[in-house]
Short mmCIF file of C-alpha atoms in Angstrom, two decimals:
data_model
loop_
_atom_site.label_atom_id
_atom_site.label_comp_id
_atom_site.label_asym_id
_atom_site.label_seq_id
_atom_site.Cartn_x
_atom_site.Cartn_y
_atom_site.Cartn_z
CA UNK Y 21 72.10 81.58 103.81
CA UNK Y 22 70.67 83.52 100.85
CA UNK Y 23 72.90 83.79 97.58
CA UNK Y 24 72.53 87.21 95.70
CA UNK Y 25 74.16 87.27 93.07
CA UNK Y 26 76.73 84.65 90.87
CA UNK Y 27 79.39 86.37 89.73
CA UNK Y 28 80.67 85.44 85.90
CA UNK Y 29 84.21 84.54 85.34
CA UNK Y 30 85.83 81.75 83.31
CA UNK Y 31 87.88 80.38 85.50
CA UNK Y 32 86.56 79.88 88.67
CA UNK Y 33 82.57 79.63 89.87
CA UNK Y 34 82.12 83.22 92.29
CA UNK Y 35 79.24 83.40 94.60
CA UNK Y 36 78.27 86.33 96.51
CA UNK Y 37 76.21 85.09 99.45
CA UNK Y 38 74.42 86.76 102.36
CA UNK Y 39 73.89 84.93 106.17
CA UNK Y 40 73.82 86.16 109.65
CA UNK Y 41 74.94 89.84 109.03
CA UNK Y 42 77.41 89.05 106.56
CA UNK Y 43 78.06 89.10 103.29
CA UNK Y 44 80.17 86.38 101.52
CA UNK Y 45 82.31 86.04 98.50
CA UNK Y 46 82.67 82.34 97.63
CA UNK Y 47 85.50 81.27 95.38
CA UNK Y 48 85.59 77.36 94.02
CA UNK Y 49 88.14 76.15 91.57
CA UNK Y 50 87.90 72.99 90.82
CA UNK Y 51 87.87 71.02 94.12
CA UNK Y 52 89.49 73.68 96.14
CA UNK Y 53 87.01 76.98 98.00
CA UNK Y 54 87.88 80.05 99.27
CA UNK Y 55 85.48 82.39 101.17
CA UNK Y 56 86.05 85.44 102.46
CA UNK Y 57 83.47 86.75 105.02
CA UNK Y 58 82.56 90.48 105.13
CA UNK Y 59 80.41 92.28 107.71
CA UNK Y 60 77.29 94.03 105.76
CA UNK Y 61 77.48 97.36 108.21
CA UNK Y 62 81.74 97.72 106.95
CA UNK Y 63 80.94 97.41 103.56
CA UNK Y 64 77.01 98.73 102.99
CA UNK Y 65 74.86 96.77 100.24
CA UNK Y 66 75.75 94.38 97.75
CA UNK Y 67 76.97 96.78 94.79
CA UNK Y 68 79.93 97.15 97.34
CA UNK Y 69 80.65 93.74 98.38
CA UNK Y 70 80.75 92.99 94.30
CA UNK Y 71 83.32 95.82 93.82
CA UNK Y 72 85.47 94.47 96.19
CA UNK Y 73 86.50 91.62 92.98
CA UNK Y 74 88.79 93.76 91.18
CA UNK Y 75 92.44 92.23 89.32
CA UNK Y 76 94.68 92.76 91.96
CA UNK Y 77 92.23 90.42 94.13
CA UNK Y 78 91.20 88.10 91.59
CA UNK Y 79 95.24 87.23 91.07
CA UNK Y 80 95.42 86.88 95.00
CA UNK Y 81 92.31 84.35 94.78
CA UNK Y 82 94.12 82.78 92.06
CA UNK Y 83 97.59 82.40 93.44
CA UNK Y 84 96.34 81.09 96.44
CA UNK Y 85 94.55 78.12 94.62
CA UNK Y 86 97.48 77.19 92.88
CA UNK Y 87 99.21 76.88 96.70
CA UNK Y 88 96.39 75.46 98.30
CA UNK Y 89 96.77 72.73 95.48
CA UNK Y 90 100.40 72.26 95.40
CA UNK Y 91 99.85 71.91 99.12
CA UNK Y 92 97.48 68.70 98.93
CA UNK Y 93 99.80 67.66 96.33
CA UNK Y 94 102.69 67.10 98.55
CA UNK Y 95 101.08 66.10 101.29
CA UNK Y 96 99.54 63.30 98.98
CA UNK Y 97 102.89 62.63 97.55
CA UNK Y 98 104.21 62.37 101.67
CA UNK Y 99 101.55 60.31 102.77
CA UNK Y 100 99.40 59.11 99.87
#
């Protein structure tokens, strides 16, 4: 697994990561990660996997970390 390029933002840490024919945009927040796994002859080079992080996506990424932690919450708060 090669990583080519980290990604800036002040939230979360964003690595864009290339292995086995695949790029991949890694999301971590805190203890929580999100990757999403795109093939590199759909999308082309790099410059296109990066453009792929736009608002509308970010707020997805962002949403779903807030669920994915209210999730372990409860489940703590169940069985904890």
């Amino acid at each position: 697994m090669r990583v080519v390029d980290d990604i800036a933002h002040p939230e979360m840490k964003i690595t864009l990561l290339s292995w086995n024919g695949k790029y991949l945009l890694k999301f971590e927040k805190g203890d929580f990660e999100q990757t999403y796994k795109i093939s590199e002859m759909e999308i082309g080079d790099d410059k296109a996997a990066k453009a792929l992080i736009d608002e509308e996506f970010l707020s997805a990424v962002t949403n779903r970390f807030q669920d994915m932690r209210d999730a372990f919450v409860s489940t703590v708060r169940r069985n904890g």
